[in-house]
Every structure is written in C-alpha cells, then in structure tokens.
Coordinates of C-alpha atoms and ligand atoms in Angstrom, one line a residue:
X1 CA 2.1 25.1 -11.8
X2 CA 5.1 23.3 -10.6
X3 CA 6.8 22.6 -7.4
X4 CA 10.4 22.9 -6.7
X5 CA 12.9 21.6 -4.3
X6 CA 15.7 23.6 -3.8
X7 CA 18.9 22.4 -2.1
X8 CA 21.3 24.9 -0.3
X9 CA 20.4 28.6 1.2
X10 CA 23.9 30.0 0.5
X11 CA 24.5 33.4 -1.8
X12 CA 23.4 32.3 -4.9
X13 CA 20.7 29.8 -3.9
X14 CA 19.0 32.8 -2.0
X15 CA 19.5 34.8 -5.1
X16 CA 17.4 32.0 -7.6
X17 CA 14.9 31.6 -4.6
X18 CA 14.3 35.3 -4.6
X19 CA 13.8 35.0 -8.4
X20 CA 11.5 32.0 -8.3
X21 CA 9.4 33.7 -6.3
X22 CA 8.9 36.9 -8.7
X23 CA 7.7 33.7 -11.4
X24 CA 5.1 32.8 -9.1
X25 CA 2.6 31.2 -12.0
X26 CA 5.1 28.8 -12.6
X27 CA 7.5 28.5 -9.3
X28 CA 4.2 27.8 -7.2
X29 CA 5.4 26.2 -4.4
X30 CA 9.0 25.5 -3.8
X31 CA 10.8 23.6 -0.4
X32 CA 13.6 24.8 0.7
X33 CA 16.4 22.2 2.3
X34 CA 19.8 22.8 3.5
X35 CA 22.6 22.0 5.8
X36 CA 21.5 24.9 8.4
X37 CA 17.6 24.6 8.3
X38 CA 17.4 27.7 10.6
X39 CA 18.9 30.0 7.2
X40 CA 16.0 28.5 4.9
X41 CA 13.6 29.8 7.4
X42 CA 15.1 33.1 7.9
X43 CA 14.5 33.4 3.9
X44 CA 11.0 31.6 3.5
X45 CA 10.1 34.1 6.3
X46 CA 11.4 37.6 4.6
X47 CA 9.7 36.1 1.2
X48 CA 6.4 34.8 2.2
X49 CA 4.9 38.6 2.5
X50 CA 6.2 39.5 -1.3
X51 CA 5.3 36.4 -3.0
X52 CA 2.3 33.9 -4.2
X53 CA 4.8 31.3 -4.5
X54 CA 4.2 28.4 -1.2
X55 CA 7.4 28.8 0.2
X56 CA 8.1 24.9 3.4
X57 CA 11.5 24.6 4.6
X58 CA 13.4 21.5 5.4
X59 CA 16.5 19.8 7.1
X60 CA 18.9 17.8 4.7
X61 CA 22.5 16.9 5.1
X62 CA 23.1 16.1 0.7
X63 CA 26.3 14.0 1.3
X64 CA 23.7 11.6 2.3
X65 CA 22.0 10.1 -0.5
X66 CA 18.9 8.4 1.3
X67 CA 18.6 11.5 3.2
X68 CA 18.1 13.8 0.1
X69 CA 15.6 10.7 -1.1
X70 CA 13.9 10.5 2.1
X71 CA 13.3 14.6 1.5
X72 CA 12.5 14.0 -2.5
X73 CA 9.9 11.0 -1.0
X74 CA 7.8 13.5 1.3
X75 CA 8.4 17.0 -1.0
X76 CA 7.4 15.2 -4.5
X77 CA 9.3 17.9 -7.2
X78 CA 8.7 18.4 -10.2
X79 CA 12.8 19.6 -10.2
X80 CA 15.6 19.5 -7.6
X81 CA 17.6 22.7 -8.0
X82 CA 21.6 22.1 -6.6
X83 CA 22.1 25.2 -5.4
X84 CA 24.3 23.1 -2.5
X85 CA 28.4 22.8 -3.0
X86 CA 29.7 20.8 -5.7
X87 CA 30.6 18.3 -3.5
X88 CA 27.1 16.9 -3.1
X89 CA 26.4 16.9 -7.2
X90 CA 26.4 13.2 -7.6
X91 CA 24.5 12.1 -3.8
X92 CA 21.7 14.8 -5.5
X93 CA 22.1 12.8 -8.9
X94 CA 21.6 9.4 -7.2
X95 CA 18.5 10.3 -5.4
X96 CA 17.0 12.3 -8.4
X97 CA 17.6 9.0 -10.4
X98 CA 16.0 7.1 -7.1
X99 CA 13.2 9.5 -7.2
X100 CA 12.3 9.8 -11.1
X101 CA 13.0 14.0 -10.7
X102 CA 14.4 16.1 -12.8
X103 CA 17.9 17.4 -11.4
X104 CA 19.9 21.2 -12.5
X105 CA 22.8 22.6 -11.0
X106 CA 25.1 25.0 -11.1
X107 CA 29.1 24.0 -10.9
X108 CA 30.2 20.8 -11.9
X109 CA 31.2 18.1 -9.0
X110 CA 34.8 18.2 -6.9
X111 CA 35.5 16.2 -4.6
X112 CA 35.5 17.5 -1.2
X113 CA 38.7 15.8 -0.2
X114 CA 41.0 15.5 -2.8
X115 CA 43.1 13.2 -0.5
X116 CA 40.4 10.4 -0.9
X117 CA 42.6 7.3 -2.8
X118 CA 39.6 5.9 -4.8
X119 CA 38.9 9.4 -6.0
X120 CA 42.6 10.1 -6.9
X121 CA 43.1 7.1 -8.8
X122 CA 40.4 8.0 -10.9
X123 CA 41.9 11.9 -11.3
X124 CA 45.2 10.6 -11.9
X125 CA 44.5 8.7 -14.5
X126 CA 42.0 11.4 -15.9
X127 CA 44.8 14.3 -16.0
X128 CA 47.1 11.8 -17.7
X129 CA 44.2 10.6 -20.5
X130 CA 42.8 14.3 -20.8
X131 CA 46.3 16.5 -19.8
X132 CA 44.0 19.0 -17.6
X133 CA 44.8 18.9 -13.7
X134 CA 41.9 20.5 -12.4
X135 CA 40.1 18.7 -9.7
X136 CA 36.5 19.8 -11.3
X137 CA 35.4 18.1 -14.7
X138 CA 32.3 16.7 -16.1
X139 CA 33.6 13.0 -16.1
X140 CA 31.6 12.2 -13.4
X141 CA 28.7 13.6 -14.2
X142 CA 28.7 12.8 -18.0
X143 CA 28.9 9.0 -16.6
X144 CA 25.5 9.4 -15.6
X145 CA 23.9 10.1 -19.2
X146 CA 22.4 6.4 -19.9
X147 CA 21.1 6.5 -16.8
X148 CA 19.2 9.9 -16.9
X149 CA 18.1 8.9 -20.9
X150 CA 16.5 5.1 -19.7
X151 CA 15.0 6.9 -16.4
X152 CA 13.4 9.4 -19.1
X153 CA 15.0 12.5 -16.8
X154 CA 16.8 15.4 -17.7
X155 CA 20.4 16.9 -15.2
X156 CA 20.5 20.3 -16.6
X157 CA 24.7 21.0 -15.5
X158 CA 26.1 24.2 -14.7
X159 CA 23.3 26.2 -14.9
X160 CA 25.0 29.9 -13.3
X161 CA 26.5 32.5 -15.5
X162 CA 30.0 30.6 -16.2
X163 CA 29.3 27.8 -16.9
X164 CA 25.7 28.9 -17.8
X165 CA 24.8 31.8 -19.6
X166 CA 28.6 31.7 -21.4
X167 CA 27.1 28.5 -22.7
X168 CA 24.2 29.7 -24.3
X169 CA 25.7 33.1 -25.6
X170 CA 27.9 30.7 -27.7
X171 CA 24.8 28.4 -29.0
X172 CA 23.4 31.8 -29.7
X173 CA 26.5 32.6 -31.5
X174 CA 26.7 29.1 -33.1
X175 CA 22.6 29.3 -34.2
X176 CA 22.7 33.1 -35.9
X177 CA 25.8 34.8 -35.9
X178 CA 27.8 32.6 -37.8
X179 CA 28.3 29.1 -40.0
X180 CA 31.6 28.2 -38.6
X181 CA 33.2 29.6 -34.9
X182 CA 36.8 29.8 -34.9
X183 CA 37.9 31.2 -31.7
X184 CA 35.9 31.3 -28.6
X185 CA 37.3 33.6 -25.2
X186 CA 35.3 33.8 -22.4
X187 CA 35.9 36.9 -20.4
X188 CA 35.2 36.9 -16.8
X189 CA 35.2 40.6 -15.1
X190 CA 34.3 41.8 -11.5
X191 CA 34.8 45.4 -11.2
X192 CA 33.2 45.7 -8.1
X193 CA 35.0 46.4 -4.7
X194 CA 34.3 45.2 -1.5
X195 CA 36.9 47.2 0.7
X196 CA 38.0 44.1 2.7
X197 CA 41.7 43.3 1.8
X198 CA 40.6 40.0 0.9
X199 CA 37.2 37.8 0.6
X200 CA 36.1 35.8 -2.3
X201 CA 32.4 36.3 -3.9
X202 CA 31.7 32.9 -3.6
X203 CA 32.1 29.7 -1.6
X204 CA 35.7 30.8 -0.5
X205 CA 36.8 27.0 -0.4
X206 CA 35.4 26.6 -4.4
X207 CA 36.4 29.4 -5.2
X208 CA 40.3 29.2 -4.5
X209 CA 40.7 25.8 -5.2
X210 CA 39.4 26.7 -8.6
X211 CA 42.0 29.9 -9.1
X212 CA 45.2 28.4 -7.6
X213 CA 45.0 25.4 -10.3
X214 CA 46.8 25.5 -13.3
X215 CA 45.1 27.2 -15.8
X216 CA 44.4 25.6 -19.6
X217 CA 43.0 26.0 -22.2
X218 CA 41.0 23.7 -26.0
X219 CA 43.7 24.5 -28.6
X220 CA 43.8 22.4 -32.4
X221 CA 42.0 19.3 -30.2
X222 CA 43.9 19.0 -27.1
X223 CA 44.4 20.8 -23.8
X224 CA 47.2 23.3 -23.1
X225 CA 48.0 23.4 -19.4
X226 CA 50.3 26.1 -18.0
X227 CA 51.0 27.1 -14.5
X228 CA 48.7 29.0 -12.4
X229 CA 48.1 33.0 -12.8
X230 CA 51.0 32.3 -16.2
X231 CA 49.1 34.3 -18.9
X232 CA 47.7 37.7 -18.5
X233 CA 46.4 40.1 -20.6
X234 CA 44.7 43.6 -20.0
X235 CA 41.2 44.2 -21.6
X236 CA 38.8 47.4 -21.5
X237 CA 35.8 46.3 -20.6
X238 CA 32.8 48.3 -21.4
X239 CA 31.3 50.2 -18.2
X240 CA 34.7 48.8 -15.8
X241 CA 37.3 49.8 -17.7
X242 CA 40.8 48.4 -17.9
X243 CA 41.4 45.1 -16.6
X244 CA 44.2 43.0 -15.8
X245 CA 42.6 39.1 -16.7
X246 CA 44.3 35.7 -16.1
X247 CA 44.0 32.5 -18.1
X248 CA 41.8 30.2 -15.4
X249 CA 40.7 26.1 -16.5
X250 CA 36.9 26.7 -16.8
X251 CA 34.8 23.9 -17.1
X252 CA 32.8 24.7 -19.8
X253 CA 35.8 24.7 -22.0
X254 CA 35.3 21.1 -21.8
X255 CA 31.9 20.3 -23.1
X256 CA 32.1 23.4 -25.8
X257 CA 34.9 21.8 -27.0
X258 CA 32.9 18.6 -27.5
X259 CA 29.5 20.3 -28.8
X260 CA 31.2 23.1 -30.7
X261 CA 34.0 20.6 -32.5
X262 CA 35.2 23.2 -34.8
X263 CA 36.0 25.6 -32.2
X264 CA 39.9 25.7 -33.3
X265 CA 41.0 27.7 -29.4
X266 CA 38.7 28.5 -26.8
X267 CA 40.1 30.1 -23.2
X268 CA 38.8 31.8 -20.4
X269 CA 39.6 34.7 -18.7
X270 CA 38.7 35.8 -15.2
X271 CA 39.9 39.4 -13.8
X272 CA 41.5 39.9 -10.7
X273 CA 43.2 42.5 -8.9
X274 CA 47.0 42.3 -7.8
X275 CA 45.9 42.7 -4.0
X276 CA 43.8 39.5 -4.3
X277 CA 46.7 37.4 -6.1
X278 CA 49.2 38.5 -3.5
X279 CA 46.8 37.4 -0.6
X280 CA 46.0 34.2 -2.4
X281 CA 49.9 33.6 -3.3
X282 CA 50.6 33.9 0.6
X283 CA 47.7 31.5 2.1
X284 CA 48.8 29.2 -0.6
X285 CA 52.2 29.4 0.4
X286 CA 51.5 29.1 4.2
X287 CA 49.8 25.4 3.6
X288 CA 46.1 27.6 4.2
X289 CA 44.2 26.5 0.7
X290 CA 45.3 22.4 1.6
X291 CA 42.5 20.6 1.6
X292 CA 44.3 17.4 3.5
X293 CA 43.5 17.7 7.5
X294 CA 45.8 18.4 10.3
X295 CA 46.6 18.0 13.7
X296 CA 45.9 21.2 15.9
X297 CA 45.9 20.8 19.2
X298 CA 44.3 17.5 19.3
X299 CA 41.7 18.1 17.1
X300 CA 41.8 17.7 13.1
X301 CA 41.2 20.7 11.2
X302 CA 41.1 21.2 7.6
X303 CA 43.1 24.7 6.6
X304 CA 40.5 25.3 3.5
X305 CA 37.7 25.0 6.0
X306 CA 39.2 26.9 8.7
X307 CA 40.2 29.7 6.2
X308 CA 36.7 29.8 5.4
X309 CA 35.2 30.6 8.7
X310 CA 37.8 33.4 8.8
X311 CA 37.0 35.3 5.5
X312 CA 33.4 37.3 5.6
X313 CA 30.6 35.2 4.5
X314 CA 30.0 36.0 0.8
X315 CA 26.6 36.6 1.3
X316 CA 27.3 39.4 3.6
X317 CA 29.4 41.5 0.6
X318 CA 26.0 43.0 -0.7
X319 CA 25.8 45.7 1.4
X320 CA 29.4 46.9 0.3
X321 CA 30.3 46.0 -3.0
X322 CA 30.0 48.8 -5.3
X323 CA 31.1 49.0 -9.5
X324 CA 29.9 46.3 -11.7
X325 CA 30.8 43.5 -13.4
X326 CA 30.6 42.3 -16.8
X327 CA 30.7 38.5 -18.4
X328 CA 30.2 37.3 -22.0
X329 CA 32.1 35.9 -24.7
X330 CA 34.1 37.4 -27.9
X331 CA 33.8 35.1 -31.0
X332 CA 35.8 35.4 -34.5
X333 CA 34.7 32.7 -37.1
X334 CA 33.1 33.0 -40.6
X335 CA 29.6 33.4 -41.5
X336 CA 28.7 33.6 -45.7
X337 CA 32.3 33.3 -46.6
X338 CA 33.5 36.8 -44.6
X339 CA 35.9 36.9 -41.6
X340 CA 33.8 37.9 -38.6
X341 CA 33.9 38.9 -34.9
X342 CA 31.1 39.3 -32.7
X343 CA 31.0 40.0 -28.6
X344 CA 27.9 39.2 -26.6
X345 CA 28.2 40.3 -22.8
X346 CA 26.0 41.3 -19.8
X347 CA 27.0 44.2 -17.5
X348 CA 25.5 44.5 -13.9
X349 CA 25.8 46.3 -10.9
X350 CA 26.4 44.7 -7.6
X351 CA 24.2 48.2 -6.2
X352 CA 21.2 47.1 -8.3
X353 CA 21.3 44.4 -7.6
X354 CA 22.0 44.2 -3.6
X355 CA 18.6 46.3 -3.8
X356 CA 16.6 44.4 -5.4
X357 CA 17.5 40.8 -3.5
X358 CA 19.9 41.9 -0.9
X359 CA 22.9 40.1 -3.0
X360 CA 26.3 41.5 -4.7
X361 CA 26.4 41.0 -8.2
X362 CA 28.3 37.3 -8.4
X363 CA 25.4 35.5 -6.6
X364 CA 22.7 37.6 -9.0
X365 CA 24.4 36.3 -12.2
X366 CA 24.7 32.7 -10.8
X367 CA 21.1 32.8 -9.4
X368 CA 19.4 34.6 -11.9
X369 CA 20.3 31.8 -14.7
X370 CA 19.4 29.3 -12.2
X371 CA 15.9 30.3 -12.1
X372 CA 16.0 30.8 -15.9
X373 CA 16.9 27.4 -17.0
X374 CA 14.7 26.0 -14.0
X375 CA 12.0 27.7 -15.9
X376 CA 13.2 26.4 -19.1
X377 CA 12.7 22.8 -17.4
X378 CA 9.4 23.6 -15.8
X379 CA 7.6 24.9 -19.0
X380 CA 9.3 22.4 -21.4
X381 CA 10.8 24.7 -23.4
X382 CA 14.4 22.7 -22.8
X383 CA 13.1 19.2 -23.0
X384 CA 16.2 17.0 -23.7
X385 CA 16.7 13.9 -21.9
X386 CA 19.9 12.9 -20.4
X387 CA 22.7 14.5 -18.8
X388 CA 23.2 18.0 -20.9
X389 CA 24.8 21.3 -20.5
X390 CA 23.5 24.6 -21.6
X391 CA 25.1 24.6 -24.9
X392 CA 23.1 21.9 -26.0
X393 CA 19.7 23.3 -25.7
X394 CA 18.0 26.3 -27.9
X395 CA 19.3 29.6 -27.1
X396 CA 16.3 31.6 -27.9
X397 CA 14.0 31.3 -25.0
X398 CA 16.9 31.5 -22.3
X399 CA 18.6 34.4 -23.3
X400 CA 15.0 36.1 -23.8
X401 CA 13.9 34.8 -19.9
X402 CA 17.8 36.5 -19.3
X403 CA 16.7 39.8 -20.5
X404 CA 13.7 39.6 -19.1
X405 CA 14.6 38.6 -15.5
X406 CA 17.7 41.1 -15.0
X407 CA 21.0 40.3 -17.2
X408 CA 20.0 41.9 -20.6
X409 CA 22.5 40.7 -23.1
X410 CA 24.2 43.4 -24.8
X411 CA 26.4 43.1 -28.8
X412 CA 29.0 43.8 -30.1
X413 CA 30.1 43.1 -33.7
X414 CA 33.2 45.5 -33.8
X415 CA 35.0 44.2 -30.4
X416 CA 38.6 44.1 -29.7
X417 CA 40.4 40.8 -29.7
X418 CA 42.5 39.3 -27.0
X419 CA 45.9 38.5 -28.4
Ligands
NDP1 P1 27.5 29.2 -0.2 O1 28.7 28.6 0.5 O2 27.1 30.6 0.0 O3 26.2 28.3 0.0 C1 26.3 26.9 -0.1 C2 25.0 26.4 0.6 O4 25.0 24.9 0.5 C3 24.9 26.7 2.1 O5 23.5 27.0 2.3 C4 25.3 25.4 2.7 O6 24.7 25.2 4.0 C5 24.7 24.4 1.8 N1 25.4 23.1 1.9 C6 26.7 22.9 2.0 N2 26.9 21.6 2.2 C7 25.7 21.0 2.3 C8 25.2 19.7 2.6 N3 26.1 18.7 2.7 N4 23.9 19.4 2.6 C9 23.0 20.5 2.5 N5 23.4 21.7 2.2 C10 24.7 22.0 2.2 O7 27.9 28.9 -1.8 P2 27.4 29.8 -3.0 O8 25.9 30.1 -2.9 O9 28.4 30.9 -3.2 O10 27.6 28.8 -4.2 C11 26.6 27.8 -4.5 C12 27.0 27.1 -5.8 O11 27.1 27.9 -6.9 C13 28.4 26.4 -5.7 O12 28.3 25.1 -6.2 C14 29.3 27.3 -6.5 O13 30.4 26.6 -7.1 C15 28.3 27.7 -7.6 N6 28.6 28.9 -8.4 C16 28.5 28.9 -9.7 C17 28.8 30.0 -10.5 C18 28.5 29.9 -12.0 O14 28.6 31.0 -12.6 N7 28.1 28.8 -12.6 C19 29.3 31.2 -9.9 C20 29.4 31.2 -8.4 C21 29.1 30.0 -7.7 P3 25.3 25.9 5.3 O15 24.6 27.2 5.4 O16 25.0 24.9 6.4 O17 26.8 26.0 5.1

C-alpha cells in the first residue's frame, strides 16, 4: 500500500503511470502534477475505469522548489517519481530533502540554459577536471549524497532504459556472468519508423542537445572525447537487422566507470539513420538547436524551444511507428580463468506496445523501468540510502519485475563484438 507522486504527464511519464496502475496492490494511490494540469486529467480520466489504483491530479510548476514542497506538504508520498525534464532534477531533490521523501528519476540534470554564468563556471571547470564536454553529468546530483544518507532517504537516478535497465544488465553481468568485466558497449537501436522526415522520440530539446555533443567514451581510467557523430560502426541487431550506430557521451558511462573500476573501455552506441543526421546537421548549422535566446520581432525566443513546438509531439508517434527496437549491453571479461563474452538485450515493438498503453516503443522502455524500480523502492527490495544509481543495487528482482512487466531480457553468450 503506497502512495505515489508523480511529476510530469509527458511520453514516458504517461507510459510508467499506465504501468503503475496495472500494480495496483502496491501503486494504490498515486497524484499526478505537471506543468499543464489539464494533460494529467485527460490521463487520470482514461485510467480511472481500468484500474484500482486512486488516481488526484495536481498543478505544479517544478522549477519552483516551494511549489513542488507546497504539493509534497498536501499529497504526503511515500516516493516522488521525476518523470518531469531534467531541468527540474535538483528543485525536485530539494523539496524531497525538505519533505523527508524518497526521490527517482529518469535522466540526469542539464541545465536549461546553458548561457547561465554561475552554471558555466561550474561546467567549465568540470570539462577541464573530467575532459567530457557534455552539458549532462551526475556532478550535481552526486553532490547531494550526504544529504540524502543523514536525511535517511534514498534518489534512485536514471531510472529509464539507458541509463536504467543498461545499468542493471551490467550488475547482472558483474553478479553471475563473470569475476572480472573487461569491456562494456552499450548498444542503443530504434528500428522503428515514424514516416515523418524528421521528429525525435523524446523531449526534442533533450534529445538533440544530447546527440549533437561530442561523443566520449571510459578508456584505461580517463575519458576519450571526439567530435560529434566521429565513430560509426554497423551492427546486426537481432529482430532489426543492420544498423548504422554512432559513438554518443552517455551518462551512465560515468558512474559504471566508478562502480565497475575494472571496466578497462566502456562506450555507447545509439543508431540512427542518415535522414535524421542530415536534418539534425542542418538545424544545427542554421543556429536552430541554440539554446541562448533571441530577438524576433520584439519578442525573445529561444530556437531549441521554438524548434520544439514545430516537430510532432513525441507522444503523438505511437500511432505510426512501426519495427522495433532493441537495447542491451555486449560484455567480454573473464570468468574461472576463460576469456568470455556475453550479450544481454531486450527487443520490443513500438506496435505492441502503442496497443497496450497508447505509446511508441522509446517512452515504454523508459516508463516501464520507471515503474519497476519505483516498485523496487516501494517494497524495499532496493533499500540503499543516499544518492545511487541502478548499478549499485541487486540485479535479481529488477530484471525479474522487467520480464515480468513487458521488456523480457533475452542472452546471448556467442555475440559478435564491436570493433
Ligand atoms: P515530454 O516532453 O514528453 O514530457 C515532459 C513532461 O514534463 C511534460 O508533461 C511537461 O509538461 C512536464 N514539465 C516540463 N517542465 C515542467 C515543469 N517546470 N514543471 C512541471 N512539469 C514540467 O518528455 P518525455 O516524457 O519524453 O521525457 C521525460 C524524461 O524522461 C526526460 O527527463 C527524458 O530525458 C527522460 N528520458 C529518459 C530515457 C532513459 O532511457 N533513461 C529515455 C527517454 C527519455 P507540459 O506538458 O506542460 O510541457
């Protein structure tokens, strides 16, 4: 019996919400709060005919931190779920910490203007220190760990499929495939097509700020940077076929290389088709992915933003995306004494899945983990104080809630490698 707050109303939040609700005996009442209260509704209204679970709705702007207490104070969680932007990760920390709740999420906080001079003082001299450039790390939320340990609270971070379930396949790994992990890739692959020329399956903004960066990647104890879209390799992935991947900066590179030290290399790679790079080459070129403002008109408007109301809203690709995509990691390492490589993936189908929540398949596999470590929280089965990513919990009752709940793992221990 637990009670849930859940911030944001987006793709994926209405994916998790969906998925709470099938959990009734444990997601028995749940609020939902975001920026447009009139989407929550529209939600709470379609669910509260299929479900057991009490479904209330509220107003919350999350940049505001007394706001999101004020909402904490009347709701009383047991957990806040971020399911908002990962601009308003540390305003939901503070009032969690106000509060004494327990606090998940699902992407690691950005700033939402990278222009802000107290902000870039503090990235400046974090890509000089670390030698990564992306705007998104876990600096700032890892600053929070004392805090979360002395208020006897738990922030569950990056709780979606990558960084998520990626995560946990490799403590999986770590726990019972093998003694020592050499090489870790992470292989990202959406084989499903929309038919629009262009539209991101997420937050557009988040989403192209995170593939026009340089990419990186954990190599013999330091970071490699290159430049954007500068290594690609082809892979067949099982049930897509081949693919031509990209080396992207992912943030859970950072905090497996911390929890898995001996991890000599680990990369990710995400999949994307030439049509997508060129459109995304262009609007970068054109000044359209800034994230400063500008004069138009009279009026300031900020060419990120505005691209976003232009593209279709990534909720609205269910209905069209067809194919499937398919997500996991390839490991080689050692286990008694012999060489040894082993693949661990899900595969799902944007169809299925649009049927069964109304969602393509990139908000499923970012809300379906969400509910499942939300679960892990509510029945104490992850009960680590602190500020913690998935890595650092057991394994064995996620990936089991995982294949229960609608992304089955599958193995492999004969994969091919990525060169
Ligand atoms: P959407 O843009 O679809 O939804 C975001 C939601 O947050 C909207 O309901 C929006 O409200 C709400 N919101 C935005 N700002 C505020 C605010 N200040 N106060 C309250 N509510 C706010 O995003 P997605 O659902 O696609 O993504 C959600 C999160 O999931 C993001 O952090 C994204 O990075 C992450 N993600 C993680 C993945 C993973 O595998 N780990 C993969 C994909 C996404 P409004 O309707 O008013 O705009």
């Amino acid at each position: 019996m637990s009670k849930v707050l859940v911030i944001g109303c987006g793709g994926v939040a209405s994916v998790a919400i969906h998925k709470c609700c099938q959990v009734s005996e444990v997601f028995t009442e749940l609020c939902i709060a975001s920026r447009t209260k009139s989407k929550c509704d529209k939600l709470a209204a379609e669910l509260a005919p299929k479900t057991a679970t009490r479904i209330t709705t509220a107003q919350v702007d999350a940049d505001d931190v007394q706001q999101v207490i004020d909402l904490i104070r009347a709701c009383k969680p047991d957990l806040v779920m971020n399911i908002a932007l990962p601009y308003q990760d540390l305003t939901i920390m503070d009032a969690c910490l106000a509060c004494g709740v327990n606090y998940m999420d699902t992407a690691n906080y950005e700033p939402e203007n990278t222009d802000d001079p107290a902000w870039r003082a503090v990235y400046e001299k974090r890509c000089r220190e670390a030698g990564f450039s992306a705007y998104f790390d876990y600096s700032w939320q890892w600053a929070y760990r004392k805090k979360f340990e002395a208020a006897g609270l738990t922030a569950l971070l990056g709780c979606g499929f990558d960084p998520g379930v990626t995560q946990a396949y490799c403590a999986h790994a770590k726990k019972h495939e093998f003694d020592t992990i050499d090489t870790i890739d992470i292989l990202d692959c959406n084989g499903g097509d929309h038919g629009y020329a262009f539209a991101t399956n997420f937050n557009p903004e988040v989403n192209l700020r995170e593939v026009s960066a340089p990419g990186s990647y954990w190599e013999n104890g330091h970071w490699v940077e290159i430049p954007p879209m500068s290594i690609k390799r082809e892979y067949n992935f099982d049930q897509v076929g081949h693919k031509d991947m990209y080396l992207l900066h992912h943030e859970e590179i950072e905090s497996l290389a911390l929890n898995i030290p001996e991890a000599r290399r680990i990369r990710f790679f995400m999949t994307f088709g030439q049509s997508y790079l060129d459109h995304m080459r262009c609007l970068e070129n054109v000044g359209m992915l800034s994230t400063s403002p500008v004069d138009f008109e009279g009026q300031q408007i900020v060419p990120i933003k505005f691209l976003k109301a232009l593209l279709p809203d990534p909720a609205s690709l269910g209905s069209r995306t067809k194919g499937k995509t398919n997500i996991g990691c390839i490991f080689t390492g050692k286990k008694s004494g012999q060489d040894k490589t082993y693949y661990i993936y899900n595969v799902c189908d944007h169809q299925e899945c649009y049927r069964e929540v109304g969602s393509q398949a990139i908000s499923y596999t970012t809300g379906v983990p969400a509910m499942c470590g939300a679960l892990m929280l509510l029945t104490g089965k992850w009960n680590k104080l602190g500020v913690c990513t998935v890595e650092e919990f057991d394994p064995d009752p996620f990936l089991a809630a995982l294949d229960q709940y609608g992304l089955p793992r599958r193995e492999s221990r004969t994969p091919a490698l990525v060169d």
